[in-house]
Short mmCIF file of C-alpha atoms in Angstrom, two decimals:
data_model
loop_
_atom_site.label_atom_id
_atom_site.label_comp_id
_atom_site.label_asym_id
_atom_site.label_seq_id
_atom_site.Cartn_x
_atom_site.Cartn_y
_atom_site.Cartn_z
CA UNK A 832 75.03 118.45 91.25
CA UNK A 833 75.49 121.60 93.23
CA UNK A 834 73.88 119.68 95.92
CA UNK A 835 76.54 116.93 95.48
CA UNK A 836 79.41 120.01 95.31
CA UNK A 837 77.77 121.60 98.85
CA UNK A 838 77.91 118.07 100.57
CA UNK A 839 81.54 117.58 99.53
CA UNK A 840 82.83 120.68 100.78
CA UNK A 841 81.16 120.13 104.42
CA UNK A 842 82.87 117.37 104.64
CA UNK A 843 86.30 118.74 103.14
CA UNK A 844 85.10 121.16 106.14
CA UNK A 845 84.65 118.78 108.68
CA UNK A 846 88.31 117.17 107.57
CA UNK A 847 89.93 120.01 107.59
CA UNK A 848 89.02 121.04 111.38
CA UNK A 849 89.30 117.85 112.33
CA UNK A 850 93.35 117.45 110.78
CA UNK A 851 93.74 120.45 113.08
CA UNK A 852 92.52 119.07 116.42
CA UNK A 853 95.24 118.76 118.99
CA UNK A 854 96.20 114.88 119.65
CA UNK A 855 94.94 115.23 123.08
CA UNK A 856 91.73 115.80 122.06
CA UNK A 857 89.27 113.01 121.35
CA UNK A 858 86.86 111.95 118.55
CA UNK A 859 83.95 112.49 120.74
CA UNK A 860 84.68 116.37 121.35
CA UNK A 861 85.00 116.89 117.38
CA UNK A 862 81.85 115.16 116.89
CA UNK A 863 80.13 117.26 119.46
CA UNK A 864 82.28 120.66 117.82
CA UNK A 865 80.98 119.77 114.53
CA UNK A 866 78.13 117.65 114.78
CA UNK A 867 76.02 119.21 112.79
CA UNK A 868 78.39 119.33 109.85
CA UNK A 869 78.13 115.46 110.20
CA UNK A 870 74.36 115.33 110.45
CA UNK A 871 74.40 116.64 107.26
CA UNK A 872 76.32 113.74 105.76
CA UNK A 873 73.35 111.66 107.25
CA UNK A 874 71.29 111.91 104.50
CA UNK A 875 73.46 111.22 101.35
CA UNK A 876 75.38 108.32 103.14
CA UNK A 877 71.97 106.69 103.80
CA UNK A 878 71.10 107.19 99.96
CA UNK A 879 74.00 105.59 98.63
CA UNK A 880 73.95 102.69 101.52
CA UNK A 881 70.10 101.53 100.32
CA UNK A 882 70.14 102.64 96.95
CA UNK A 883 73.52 101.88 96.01
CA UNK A 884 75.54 99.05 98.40
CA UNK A 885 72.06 97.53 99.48
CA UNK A 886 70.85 96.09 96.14
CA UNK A 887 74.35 94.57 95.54
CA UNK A 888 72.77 91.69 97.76
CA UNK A 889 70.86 91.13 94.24
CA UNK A 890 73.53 89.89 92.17
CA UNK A 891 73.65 86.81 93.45
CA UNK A 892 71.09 85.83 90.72
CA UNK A 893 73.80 86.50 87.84
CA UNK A 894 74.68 82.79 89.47
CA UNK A 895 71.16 81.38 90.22
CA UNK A 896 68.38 79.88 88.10
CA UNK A 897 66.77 82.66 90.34
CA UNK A 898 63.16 81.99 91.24
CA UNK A 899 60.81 84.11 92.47
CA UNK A 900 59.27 82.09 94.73
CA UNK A 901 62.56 80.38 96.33
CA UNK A 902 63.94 83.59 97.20
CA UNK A 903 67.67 84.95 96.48
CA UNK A 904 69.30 82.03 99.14
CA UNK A 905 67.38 79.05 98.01
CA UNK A 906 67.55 79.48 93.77
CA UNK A 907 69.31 76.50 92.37
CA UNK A 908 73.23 77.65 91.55
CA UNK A 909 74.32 77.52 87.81
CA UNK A 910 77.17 79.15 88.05
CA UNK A 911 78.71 80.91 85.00
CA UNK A 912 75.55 79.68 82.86
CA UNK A 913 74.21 83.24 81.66
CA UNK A 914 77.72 84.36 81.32
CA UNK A 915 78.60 81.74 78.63
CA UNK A 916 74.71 82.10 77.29
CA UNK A 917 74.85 85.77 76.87
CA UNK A 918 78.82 85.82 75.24
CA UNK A 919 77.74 83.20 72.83
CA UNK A 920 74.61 85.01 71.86
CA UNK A 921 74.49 85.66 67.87
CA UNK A 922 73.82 89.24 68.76
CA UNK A 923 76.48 89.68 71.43
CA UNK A 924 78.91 91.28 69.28
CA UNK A 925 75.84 93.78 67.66
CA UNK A 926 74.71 94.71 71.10
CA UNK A 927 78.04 95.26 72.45
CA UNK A 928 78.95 97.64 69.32
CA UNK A 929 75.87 99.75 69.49
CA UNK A 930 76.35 100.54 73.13
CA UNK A 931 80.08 101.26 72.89
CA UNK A 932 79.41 103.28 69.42
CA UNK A 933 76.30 105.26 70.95
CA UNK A 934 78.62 106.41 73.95
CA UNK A 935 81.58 107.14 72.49
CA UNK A 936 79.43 109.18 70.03
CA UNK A 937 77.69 111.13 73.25
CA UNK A 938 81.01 111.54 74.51
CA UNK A 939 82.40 113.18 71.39
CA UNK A 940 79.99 114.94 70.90
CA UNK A 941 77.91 116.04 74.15
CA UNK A 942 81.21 116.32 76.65
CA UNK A 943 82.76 119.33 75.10
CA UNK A 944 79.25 120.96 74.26
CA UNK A 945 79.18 122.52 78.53
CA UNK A 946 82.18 123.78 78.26
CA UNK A 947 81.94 125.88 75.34
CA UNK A 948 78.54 127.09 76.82
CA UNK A 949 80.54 127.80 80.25
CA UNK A 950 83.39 129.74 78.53
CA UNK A 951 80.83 131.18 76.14
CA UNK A 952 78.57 132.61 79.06
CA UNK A 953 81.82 133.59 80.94
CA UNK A 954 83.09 135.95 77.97
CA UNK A 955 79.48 137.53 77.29
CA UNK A 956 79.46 141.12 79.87
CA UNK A 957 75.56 141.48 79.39
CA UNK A 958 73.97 140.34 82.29
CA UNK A 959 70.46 140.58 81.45
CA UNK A 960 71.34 138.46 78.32
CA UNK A 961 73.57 136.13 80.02
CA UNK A 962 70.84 135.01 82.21
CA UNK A 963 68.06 134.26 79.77
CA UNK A 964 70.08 132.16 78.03
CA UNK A 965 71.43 130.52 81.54
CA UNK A 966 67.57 129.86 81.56
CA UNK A 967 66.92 128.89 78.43
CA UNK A 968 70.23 126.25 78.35
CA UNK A 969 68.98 124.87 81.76
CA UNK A 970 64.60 124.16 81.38
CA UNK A 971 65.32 121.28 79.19
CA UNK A 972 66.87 119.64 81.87
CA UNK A 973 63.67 119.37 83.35
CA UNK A 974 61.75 118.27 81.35
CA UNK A 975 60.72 114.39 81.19
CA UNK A 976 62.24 111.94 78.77
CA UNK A 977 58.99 110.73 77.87
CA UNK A 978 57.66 114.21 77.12
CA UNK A 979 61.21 114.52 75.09
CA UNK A 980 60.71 111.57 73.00
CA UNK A 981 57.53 112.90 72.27
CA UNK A 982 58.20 116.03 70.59
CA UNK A 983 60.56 114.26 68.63
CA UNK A 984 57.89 112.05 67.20
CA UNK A 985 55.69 115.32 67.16
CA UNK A 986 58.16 117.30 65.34
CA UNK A 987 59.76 114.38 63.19
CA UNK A 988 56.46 112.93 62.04
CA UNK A 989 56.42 112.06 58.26
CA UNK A 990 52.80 113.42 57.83
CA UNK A 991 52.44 115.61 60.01
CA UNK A 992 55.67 117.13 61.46
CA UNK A 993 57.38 120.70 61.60
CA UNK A 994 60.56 119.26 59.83
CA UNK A 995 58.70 117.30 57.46
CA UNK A 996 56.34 120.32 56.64
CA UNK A 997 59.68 122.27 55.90
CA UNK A 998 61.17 119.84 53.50
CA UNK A 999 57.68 118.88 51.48
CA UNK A 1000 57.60 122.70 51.65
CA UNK A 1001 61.33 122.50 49.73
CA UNK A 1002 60.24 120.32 47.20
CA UNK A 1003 62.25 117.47 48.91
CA UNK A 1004 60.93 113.93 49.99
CA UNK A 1005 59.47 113.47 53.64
CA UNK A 1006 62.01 111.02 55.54
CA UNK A 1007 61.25 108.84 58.59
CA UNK A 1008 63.17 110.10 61.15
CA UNK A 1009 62.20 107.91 63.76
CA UNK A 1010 62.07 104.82 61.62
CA UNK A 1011 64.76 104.89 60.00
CA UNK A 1012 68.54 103.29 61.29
CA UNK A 1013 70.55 106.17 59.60
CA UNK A 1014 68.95 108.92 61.77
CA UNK A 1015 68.64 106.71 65.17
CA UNK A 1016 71.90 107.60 66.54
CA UNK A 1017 72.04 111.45 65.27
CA UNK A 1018 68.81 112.06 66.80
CA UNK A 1019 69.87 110.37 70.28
CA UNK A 1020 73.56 112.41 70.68
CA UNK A 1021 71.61 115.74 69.40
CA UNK A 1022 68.71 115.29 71.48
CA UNK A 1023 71.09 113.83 74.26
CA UNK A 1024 73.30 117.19 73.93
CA UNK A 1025 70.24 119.94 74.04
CA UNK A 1026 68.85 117.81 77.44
CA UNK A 1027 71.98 118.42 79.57
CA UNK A 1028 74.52 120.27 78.07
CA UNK A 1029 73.28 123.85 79.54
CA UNK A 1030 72.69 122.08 83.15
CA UNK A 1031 76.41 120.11 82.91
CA UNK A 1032 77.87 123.60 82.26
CA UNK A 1033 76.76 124.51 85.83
CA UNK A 1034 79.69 122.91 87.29
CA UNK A 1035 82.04 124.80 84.62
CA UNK A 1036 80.80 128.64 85.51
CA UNK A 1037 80.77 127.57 89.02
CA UNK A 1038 84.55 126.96 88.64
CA UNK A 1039 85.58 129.62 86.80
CA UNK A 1040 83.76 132.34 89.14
CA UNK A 1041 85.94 130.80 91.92
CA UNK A 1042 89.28 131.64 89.91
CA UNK A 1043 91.34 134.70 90.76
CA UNK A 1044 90.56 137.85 89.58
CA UNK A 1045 93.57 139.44 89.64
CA UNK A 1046 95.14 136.70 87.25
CA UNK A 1047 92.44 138.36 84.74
CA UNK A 1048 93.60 142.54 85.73
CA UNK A 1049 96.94 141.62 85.76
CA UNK A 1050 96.29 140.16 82.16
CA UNK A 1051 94.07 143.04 80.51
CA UNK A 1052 96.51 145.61 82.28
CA UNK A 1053 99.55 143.69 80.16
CA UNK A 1054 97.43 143.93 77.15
CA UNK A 1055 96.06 140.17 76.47
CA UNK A 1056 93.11 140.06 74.31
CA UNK A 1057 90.18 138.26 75.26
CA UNK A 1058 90.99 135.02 73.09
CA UNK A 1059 94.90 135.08 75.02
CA UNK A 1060 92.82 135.03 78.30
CA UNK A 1061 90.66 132.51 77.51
CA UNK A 1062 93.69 129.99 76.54
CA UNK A 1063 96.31 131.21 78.79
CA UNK A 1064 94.31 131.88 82.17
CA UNK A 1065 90.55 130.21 82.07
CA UNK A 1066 91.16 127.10 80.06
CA UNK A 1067 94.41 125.91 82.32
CA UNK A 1068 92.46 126.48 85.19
CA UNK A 1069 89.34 124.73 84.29
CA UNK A 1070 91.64 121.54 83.16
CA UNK A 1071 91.11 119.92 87.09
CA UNK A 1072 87.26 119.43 86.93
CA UNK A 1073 87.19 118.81 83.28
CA UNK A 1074 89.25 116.28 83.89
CA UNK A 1075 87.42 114.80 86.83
CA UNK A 1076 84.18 115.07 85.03
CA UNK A 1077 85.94 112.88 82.08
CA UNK A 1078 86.66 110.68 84.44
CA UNK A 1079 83.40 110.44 85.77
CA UNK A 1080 82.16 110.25 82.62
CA UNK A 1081 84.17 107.14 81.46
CA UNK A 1082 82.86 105.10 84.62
CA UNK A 1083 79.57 105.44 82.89
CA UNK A 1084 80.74 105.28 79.05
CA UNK A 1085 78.92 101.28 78.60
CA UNK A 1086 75.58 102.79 80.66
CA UNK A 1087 73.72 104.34 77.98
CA UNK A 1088 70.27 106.04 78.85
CA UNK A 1089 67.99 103.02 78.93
CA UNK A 1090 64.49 105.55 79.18
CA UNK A 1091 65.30 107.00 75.84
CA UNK A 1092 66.53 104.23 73.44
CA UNK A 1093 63.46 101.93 74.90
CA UNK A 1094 61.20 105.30 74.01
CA UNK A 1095 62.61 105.73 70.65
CA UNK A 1096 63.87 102.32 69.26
CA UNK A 1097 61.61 99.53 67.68
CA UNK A 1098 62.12 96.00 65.84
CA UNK A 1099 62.82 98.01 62.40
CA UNK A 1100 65.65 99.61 64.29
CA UNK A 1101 67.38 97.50 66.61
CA UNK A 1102 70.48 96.73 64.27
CA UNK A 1103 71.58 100.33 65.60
CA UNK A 1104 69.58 100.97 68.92
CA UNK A 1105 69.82 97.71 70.51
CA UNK A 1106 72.00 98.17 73.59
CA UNK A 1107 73.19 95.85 76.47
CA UNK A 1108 70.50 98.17 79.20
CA UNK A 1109 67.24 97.04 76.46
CA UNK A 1110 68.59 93.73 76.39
CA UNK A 1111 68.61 93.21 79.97
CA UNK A 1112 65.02 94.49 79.64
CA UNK A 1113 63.71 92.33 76.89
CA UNK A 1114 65.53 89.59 78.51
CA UNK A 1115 65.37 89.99 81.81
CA UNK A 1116 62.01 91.52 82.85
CA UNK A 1117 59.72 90.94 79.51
CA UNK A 1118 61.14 87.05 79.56
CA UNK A 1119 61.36 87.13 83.60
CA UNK A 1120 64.84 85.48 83.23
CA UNK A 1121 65.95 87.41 86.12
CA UNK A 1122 69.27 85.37 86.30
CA UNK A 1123 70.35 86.16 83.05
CA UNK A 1124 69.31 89.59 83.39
CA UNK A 1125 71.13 90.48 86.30
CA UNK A 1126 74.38 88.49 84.93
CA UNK A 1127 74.21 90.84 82.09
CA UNK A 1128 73.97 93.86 84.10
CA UNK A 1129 76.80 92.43 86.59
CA UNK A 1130 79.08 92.45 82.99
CA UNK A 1131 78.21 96.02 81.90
CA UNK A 1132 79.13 97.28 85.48
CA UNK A 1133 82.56 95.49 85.68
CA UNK A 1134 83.47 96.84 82.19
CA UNK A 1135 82.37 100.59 83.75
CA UNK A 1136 84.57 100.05 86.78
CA UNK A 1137 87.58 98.73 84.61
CA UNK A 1138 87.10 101.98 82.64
CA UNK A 1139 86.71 104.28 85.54
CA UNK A 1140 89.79 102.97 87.26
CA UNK A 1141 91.93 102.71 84.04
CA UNK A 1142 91.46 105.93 83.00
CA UNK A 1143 91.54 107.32 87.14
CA UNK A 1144 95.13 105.43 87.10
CA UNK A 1145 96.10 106.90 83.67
CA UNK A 1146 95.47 110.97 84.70
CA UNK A 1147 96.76 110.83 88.10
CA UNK A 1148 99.95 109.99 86.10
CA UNK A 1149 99.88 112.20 83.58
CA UNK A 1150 98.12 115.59 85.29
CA UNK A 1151 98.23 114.36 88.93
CA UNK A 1152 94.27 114.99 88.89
CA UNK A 1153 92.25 111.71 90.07
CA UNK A 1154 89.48 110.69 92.32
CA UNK A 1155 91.70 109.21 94.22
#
């Protein structure tokens, strides 16, 4: 993310010089002025051209009885054939509901969780303190989902686990965490929430060490309390990226995290965990039915982009904040 943050403000950089170039002057002197501001755009425009615009070739086989063999150009045409298959699916409605419930559930829950750590962190004036727990909020982040999903089975275990251990130890029954529908989706946002909350809030405390100070003296010399502060000063100013990041956030609400439902899910389960990414999986890759697969995956990323632009449309109306 901060690399992300550094790449947009070299070009906001480059914009800005270049809005105040004279009109005599031509493109060819900016680029040579600033060229190595726009070298550095190299790089993440040639991610997003092969990795994001290049595979887009692909879904041409949401429309083909794609064949391996044949090639994209010379699969036989079907049309709207896995469109129609995969609406009239008995499970349609199931998977649909688990992916929409699991997200809006992560949302809930896990979108508000950085910011209370950023405004949290902000308030606390021990340094020393302040950055162990920066630390400590930010390793999980790094840490592989399969390694993740594994101390969950380590620490949920019926037999054998810590949790377990604690309740046999309390006289209570040991419960099957990780086999049982009830505690699928709990363990998913909680789990989900102590991966990337403390990293997310990186974007918050870099935000609020870029507001005014004096806004803050000029407060404590009037007498606010802390709390009055935090509503009246921090929170108003934060509302811009928060609202971005919501944004954001809603472009991706129907693209759950395929690694950790396929890692944690099983046949017992799938009346909760089944979701329209482990479909395309079972579907597309375990069945190679690459067609239907990629028609599938073609519907979940139309319903993201509805979202995103909805809800882009709605808040540049309402707070004037937008992507675009």
């Amino acid at each position: 993310m901060r690399i992300i943050i550094f790449y947009r403000e070299a070009f906001d950089n480059i914009m800005v010089r270049s809005n105040n170039l004279n009109t005599n002057n031509t493109i060819s002197k900016a680029f040579r002025r600033d060229k190595l501001l726009w070298l550095m755009l190299v790089i993440p425009i040639l991610y997003f051209l092969i990795f994001q615009y290049a595979p887009m070739f692909g879904l041409i086989m949401a429309f083909q009885n794609y064949n391996p063999i044949k090639g994209v150009l010379n699969s036989q045409f079907v049309g709207l054939k896995y469109f129609i298959q995969f609406f009239n699916n008995p499970n349609f409605s199931r998977i649909i509901f688990n992916t929409f419930y699991l997200s809006l559930l992560t949302l809930i829950f896990g979108f508000p969780a950085p910011i209370i750590i950023a405004l949290l962190l902000n308030e606390c004036d021990l340094r020393r303190y302040k950055k162990v727990v920066q630390t400590i909020s930010y390793m999980p982040n790094f840490i592989s989902v399969v390694v993740i999903v594994g101390m969950m089975v380590n620490f949920f275990n019926p037999t054998t686990g810590v949790v377990n251990t604690f309740i046999k130890m309390s006289g209570g029954t040991p419960i099957n965490f990780m086999g049982e529908s009830a505690w699928f989706r709990p363990l998913y946002v909680v789990s989900n929430i102590w991966q990337f909350a403390g990293w997310t809030s990186i974007i918050y405390l870099s935000s609020i060490s870029s507001f005014d100070p004096q806004l803050y003296e000029a407060a404590i010399i009037d007498g606010a309390s802390r709390l009055k502060i935090l509503f009246r000063i921090t929170l108003p100013q934060l509302i811009p990226i928060i609202v971005i990041m919501f944004i954001i956030r809603m472009g991706s609400l129907m693209s759950i995290g395929f690694e950790k439902i396929n890692l944690m899910y099983g046949p017992g389960i799938y009346d909760v965990s089944d979701v329209i990414s482990t479909y395309v999986y079972r579907r597309g890759l375990l069945e190679a039915n690459f067609g239907f697969g990629t028609a599938v995956g073609l519907f979940n990323s139309v319903i993201n982009t509805v979202l995103l632009v909805t809800f882009n449309a709605l808040s540049s109306k309402i707070s004037e904040t937008s992507l675009w």
